[in-house]
Short mmCIF file of C-alpha atoms in Angstrom, two decimals:
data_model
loop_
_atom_site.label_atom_id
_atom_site.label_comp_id
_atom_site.label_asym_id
_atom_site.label_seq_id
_atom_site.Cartn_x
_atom_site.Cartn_y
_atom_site.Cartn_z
CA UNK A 121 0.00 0.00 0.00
CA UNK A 122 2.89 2.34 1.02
CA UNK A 123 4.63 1.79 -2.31
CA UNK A 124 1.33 2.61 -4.62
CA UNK A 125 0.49 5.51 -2.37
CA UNK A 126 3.90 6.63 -3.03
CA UNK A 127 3.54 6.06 -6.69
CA UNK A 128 0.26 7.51 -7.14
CA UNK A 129 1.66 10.88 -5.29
CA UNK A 130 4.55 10.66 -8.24
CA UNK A 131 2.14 10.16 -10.64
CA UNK A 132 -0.09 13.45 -9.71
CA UNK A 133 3.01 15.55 -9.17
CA UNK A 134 4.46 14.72 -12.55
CA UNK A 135 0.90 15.54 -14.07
CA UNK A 136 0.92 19.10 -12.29
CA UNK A 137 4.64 19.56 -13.39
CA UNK A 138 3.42 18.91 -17.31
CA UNK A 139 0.35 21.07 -16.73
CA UNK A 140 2.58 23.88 -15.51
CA UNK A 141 4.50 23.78 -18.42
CA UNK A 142 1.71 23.87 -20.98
CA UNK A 143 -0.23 26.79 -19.47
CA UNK A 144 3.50 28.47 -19.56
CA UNK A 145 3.35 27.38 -23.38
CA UNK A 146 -0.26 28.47 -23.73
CA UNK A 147 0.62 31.70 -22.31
CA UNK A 148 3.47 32.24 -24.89
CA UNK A 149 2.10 30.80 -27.75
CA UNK A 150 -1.48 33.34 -27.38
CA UNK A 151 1.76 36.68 -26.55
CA UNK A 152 3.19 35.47 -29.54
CA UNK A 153 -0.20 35.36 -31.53
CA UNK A 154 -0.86 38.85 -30.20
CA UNK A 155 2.04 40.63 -30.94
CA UNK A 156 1.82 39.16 -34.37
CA UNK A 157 -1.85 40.20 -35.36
CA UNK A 158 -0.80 43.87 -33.87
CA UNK A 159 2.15 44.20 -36.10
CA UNK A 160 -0.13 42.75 -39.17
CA UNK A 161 -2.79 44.81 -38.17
CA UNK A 162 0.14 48.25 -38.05
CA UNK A 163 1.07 47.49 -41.41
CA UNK A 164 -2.03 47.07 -43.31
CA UNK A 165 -3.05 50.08 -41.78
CA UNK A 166 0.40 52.00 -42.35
CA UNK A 167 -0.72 50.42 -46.18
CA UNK A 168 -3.60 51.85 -46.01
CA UNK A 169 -2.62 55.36 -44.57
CA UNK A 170 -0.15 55.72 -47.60
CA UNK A 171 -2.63 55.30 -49.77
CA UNK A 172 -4.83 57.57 -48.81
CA UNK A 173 -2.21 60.23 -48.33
CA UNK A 174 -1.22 59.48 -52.43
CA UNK A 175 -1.66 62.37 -54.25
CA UNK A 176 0.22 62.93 -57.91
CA UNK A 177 3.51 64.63 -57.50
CA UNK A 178 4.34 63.54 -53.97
CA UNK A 179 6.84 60.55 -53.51
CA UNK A 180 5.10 59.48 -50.42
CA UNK A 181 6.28 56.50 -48.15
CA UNK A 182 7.46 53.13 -49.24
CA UNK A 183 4.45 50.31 -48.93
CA UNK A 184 6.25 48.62 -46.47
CA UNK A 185 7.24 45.52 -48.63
CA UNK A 186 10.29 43.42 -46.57
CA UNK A 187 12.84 41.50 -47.61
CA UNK A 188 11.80 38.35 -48.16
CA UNK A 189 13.87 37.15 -45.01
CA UNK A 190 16.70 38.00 -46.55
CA UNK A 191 19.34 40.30 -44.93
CA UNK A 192 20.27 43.78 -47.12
CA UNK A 193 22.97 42.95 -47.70
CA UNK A 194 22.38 39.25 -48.70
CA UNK A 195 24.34 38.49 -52.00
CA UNK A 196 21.31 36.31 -53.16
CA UNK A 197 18.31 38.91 -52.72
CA UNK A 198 18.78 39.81 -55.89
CA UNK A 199 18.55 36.97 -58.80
CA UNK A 200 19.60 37.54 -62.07
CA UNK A 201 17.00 36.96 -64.76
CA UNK A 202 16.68 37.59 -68.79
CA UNK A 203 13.70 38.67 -70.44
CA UNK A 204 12.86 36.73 -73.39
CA UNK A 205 12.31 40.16 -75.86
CA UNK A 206 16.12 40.17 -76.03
CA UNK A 207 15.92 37.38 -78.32
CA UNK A 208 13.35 38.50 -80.61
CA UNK A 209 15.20 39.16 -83.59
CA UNK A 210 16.07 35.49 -83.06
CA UNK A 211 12.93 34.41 -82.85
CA UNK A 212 11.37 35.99 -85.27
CA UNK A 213 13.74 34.81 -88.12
CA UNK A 214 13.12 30.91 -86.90
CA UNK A 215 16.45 30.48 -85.51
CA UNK A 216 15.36 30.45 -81.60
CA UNK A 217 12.51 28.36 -80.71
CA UNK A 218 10.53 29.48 -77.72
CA UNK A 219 10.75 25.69 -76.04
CA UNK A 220 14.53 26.37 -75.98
CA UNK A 221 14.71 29.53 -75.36
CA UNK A 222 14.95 28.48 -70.93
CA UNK A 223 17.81 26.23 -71.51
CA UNK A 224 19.72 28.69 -73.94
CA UNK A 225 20.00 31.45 -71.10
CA UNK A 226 20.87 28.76 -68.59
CA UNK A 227 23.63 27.10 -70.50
CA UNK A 228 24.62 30.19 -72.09
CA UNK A 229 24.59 32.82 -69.57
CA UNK A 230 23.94 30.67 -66.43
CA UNK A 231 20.55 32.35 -65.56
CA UNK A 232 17.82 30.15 -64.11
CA UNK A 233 15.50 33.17 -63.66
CA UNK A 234 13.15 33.61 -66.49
CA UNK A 235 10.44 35.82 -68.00
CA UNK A 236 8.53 35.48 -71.57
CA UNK A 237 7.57 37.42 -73.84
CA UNK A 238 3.83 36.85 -75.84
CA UNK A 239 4.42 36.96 -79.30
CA UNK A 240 6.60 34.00 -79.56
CA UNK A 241 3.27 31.93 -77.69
CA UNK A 242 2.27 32.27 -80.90
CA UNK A 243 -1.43 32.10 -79.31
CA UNK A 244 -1.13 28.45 -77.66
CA UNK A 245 -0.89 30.30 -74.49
CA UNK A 246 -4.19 29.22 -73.22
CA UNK A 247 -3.38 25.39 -74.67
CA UNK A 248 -2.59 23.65 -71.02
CA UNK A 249 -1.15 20.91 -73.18
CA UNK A 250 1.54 23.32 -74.41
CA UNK A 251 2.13 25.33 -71.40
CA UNK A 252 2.63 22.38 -69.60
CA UNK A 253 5.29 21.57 -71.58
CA UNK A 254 6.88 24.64 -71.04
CA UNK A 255 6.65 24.18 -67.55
CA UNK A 256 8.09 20.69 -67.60
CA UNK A 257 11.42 21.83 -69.50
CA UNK A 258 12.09 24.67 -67.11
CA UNK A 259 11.37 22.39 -63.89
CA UNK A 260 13.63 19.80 -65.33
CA UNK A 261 16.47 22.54 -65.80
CA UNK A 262 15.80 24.03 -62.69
CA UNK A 263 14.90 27.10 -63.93
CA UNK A 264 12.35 29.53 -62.33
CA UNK A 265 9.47 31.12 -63.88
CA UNK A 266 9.21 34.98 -63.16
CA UNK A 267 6.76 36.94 -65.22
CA UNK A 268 5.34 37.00 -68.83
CA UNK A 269 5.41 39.83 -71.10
CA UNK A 270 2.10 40.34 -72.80
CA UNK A 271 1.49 42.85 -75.52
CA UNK A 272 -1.55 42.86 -77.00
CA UNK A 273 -3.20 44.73 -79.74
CA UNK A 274 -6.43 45.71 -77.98
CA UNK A 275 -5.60 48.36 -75.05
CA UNK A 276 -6.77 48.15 -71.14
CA UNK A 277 -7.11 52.00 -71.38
CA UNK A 278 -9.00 52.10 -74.62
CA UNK A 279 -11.18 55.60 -74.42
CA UNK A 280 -14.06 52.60 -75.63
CA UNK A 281 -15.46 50.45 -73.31
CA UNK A 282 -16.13 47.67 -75.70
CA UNK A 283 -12.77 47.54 -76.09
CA UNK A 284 -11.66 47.70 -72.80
CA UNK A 285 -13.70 45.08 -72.45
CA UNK A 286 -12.36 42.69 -75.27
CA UNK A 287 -8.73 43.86 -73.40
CA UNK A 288 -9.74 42.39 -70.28
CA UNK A 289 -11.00 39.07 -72.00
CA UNK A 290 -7.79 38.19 -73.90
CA UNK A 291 -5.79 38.74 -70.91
CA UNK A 292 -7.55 36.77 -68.88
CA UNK A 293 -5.78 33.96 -70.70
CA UNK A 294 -2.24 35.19 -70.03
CA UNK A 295 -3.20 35.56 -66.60
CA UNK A 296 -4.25 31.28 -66.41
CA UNK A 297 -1.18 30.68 -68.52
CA UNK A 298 1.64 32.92 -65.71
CA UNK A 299 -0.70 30.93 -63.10
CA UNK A 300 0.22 27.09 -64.57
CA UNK A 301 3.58 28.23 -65.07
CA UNK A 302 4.14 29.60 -61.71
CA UNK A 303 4.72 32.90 -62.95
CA UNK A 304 4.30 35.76 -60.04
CA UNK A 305 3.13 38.62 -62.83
CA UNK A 306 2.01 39.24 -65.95
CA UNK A 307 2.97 42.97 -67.34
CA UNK A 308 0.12 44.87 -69.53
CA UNK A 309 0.45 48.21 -71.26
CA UNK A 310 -1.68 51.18 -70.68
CA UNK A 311 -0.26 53.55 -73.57
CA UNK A 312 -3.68 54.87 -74.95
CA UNK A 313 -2.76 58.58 -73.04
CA UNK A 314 -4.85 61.43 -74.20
CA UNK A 315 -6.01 63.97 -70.53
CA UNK A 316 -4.22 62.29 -68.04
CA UNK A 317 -6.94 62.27 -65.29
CA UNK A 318 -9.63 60.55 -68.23
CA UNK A 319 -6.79 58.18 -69.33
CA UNK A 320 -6.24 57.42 -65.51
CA UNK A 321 -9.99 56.31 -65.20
CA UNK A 322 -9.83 53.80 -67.66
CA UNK A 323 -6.45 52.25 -66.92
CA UNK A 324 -8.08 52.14 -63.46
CA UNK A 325 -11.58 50.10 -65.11
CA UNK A 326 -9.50 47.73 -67.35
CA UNK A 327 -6.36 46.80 -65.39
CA UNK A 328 -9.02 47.11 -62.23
CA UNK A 329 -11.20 44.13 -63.55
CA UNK A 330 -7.96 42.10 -64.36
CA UNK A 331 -6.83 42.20 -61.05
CA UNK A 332 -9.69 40.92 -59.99
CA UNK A 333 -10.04 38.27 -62.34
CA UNK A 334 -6.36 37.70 -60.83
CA UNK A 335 -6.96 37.82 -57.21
CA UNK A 336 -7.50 34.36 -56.30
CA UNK A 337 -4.00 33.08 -58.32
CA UNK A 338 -0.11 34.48 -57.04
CA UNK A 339 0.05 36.31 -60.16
CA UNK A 340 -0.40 40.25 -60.31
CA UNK A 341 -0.83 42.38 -63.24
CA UNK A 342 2.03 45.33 -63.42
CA UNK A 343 2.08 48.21 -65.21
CA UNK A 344 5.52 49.01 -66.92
CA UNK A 345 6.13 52.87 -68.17
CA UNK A 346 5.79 52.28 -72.17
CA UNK A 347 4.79 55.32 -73.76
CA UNK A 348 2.18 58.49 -73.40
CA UNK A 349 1.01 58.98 -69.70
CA UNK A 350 2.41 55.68 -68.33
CA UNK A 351 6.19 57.25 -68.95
CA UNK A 352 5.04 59.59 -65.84
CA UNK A 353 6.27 57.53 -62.62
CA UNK A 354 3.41 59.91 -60.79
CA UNK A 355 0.96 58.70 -63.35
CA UNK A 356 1.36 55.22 -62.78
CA UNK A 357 0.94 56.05 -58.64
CA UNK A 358 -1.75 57.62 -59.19
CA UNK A 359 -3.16 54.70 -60.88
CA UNK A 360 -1.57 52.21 -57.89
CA UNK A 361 -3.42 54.71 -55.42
CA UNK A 362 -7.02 54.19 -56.88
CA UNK A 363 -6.69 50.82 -57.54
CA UNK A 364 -5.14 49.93 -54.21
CA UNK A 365 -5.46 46.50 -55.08
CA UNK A 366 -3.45 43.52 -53.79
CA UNK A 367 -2.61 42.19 -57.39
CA UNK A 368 -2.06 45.96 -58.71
CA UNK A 369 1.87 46.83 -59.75
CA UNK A 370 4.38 48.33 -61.99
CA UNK A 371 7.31 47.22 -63.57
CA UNK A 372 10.39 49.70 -63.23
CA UNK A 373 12.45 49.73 -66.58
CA UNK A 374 15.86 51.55 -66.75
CA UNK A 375 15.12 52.69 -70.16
CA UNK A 376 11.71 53.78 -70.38
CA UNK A 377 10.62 56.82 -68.28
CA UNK A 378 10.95 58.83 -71.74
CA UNK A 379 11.46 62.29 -71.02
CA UNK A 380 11.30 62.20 -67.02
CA UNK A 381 14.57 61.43 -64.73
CA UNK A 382 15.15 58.18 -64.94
CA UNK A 383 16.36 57.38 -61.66
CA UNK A 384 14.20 59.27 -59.63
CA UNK A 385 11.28 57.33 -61.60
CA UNK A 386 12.32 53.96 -60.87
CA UNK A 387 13.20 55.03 -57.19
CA UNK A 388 9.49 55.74 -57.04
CA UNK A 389 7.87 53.23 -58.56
CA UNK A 390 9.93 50.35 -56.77
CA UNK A 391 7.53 50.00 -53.80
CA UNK A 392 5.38 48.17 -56.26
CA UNK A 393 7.41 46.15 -58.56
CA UNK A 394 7.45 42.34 -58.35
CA UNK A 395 10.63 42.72 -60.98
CA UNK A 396 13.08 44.99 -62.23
CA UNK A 397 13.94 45.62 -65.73
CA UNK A 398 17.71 46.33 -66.42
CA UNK A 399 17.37 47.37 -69.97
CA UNK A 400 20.01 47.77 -71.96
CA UNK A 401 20.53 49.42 -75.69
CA UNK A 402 24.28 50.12 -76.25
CA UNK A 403 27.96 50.07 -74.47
CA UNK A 404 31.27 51.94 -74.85
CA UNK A 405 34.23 50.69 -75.06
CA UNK A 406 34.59 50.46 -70.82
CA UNK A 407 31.39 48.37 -70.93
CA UNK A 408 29.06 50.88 -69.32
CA UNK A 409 25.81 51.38 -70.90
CA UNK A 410 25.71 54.52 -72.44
CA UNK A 411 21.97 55.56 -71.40
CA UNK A 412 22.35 54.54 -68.05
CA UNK A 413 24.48 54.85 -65.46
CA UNK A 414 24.54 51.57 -63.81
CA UNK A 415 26.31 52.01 -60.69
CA UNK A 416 23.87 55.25 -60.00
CA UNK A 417 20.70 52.93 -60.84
CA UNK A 418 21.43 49.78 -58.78
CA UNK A 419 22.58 51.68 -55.63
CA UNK A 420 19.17 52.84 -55.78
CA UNK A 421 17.32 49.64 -56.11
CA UNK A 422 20.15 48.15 -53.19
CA UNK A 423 19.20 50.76 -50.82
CA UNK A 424 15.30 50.97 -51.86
CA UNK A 425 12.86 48.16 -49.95
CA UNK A 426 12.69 46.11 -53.03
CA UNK A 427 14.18 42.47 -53.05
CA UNK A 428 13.29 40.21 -56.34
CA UNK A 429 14.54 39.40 -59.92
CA UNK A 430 16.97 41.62 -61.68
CA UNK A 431 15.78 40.95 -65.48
CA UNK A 432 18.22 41.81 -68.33
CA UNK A 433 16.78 42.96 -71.70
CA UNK A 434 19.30 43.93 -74.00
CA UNK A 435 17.97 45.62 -76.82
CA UNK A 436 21.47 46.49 -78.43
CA UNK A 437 21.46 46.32 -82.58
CA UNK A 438 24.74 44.46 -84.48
CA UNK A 439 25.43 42.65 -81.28
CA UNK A 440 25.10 39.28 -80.46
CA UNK A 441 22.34 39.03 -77.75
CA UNK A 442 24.15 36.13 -75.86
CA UNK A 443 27.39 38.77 -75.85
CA UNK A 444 25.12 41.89 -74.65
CA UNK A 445 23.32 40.18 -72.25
CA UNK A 446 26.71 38.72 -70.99
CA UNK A 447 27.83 42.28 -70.51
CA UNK A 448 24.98 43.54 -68.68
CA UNK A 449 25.08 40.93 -66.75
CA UNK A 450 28.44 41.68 -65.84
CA UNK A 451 27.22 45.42 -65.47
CA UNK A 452 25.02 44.67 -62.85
CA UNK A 453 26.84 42.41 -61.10
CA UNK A 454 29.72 44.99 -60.82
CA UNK A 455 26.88 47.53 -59.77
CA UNK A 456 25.12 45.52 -56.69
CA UNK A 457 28.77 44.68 -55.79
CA UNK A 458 29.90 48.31 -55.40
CA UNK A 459 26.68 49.50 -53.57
CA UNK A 460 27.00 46.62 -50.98
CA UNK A 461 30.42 47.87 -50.58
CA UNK A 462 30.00 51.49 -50.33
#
């Protein structure tokens, strides 16, 4: 009897023991919980206040996007990708198929970041049988998908509805095909310009209803700066503010601000981009792009809150696109290295 009392008072003190510990571990566990859903809660709101505060003209404060995890100063937050325009001379004359153009930049230039461009779909883009089999090549190389290109000849900020409408339809499709490839963006055009407050309305309406089409898949619809009113960086923030939609962006390009700085234009627009576009059109005899100062550029997008794909698009005439895109490779390499260093 002495001997089970004695183990039955072991038994109820180990019990208390373990229930000690787990209301410890309930107690940290709900802190932990709290602390979280405060901090979420801060930055949707701190979202949200931006927003609202938006107005064309103003810079305003970043959206808050973090770093993935990744530290600033982390050698692999930003990836090197290729877009697939740079080959389109290639493609066009027959000599580059679009099957092989993945394992071309990985063997040639030892890229395994990706984007496409939709001409060279040539319309199968919504046949699953032949996106799949896109999708199988790159897995097999180890190659990641990043975005898809899509230019098509109906506008999202066509002054007619009907054609808005018709817009919205046929990229609908790119949007399923950047979803089975495990793409994180398609980017659209809004180049119709004309008043810029009008033109603003309907880029809002068209690229609006995409993004909701969108919502439900990882893929957001971005905005690159590609002639008229879209070349304004405040333009396009204008357009992020009204939309402020979850699957709303724009897609900075080194090249393309027309007539507005440049740098201050892609420092702006950064907060929203899911990519960067290093474009590149012509080198001197250092190897420096001759439109862009690289160094300049990519200490802003080091210091800025943007982490994600560095895309090269070499646009450069009587040069080989494998040797351009080697060099801006190089380029921007050389740039990210100096800014971590300086």
């Amino acid at each position: 009897m002495k001997g089970g009392s004695f183990c039955n008072r072991k038994c109820v003190l180990i019990i208390r023991i373990l229930l000690i510990r787990a209301k410890y571990f309930l107690r940290f566990r709900l802190s932990f919980f709290t602390v979280k859903n405060k901090m979420t809660f801060m930055k949707i709101q701190n979202r949200r206040l931006f927003l609202q505060n938006f107005a064309i003209g103003s810079i305003g404060l970043p959206l808050g996007l973090d770093l993935v995890g990744k530290d600033k100063s982390d050698p692999n937050r930003f990836p090197i990708g290729i877009q697939e325009y740079t080959f389109n001379r290639l493609l066009r004359s027959g000599k580059l198929k679009h099957l092989d153009y993945p394992a071309l930049v990985k063997n040639e230039l030892g890229i395994k970041h990706v984007e496409y461009w939709s001409r060279p779909f040539d319309g199968k883009h919504t046949d699953q049988k032949f996106v799949g089999e896109v999708k199988k090549r790159t897995s097999g190389e180890g190659i990641s998908n990043v975005l898809i290109l899509v230019d098509e000849k109906h506008e999202l900020d066509d002054e007619k509805k009907s054609e808005r409408d018709l817009s919205v339809d046929l990229h609908k499709g790119w949007i399923d095909c950047a979803a089975q490839l495990g793409c994180s963006a398609i980017r659209v055009n809004c180049r119709r310009g004309g008043d810029p407050q009008e033109n603003l309305k309907r880029a809002v309406d068209g690229v609006g209803r995409l993004c909701e089409y969108a919502k439900d898949t990882p893929v957001k619809v971005v905005i690159e700066p590609h002639g008229r009113n879209s070349q304004n960086p405040d333009w396009l923030l204008a357009v992020m503010k009204e939309l402020d939609h979850s699957h709303a962006g724009i897609l900075p390009d080194f090249n393309n601000f027309g007539s507005y700085d440049r740098y201050s234009a892609v420092e702006k627009t950064l907060p929203f981009a899911p990519a960067v576009c290093a474009k590149a059109l012509k080198f001197d005899d250092e190897g420096n792009e001759t439109h862009t100062d690289y160094f300049k550029m990519l200490k802003i997008v080091y210091e800025s809150v943007f982490s994600g794909v560095i895309s090269i698009e070499f646009e450069g005439h009587g040069v080989d696109p494998i040797v351009g895109s080697r060099m801006t490779k190089d380029l921007i390499l050389k740039g990210l290295k100096r800014a971590r260093n300086s």
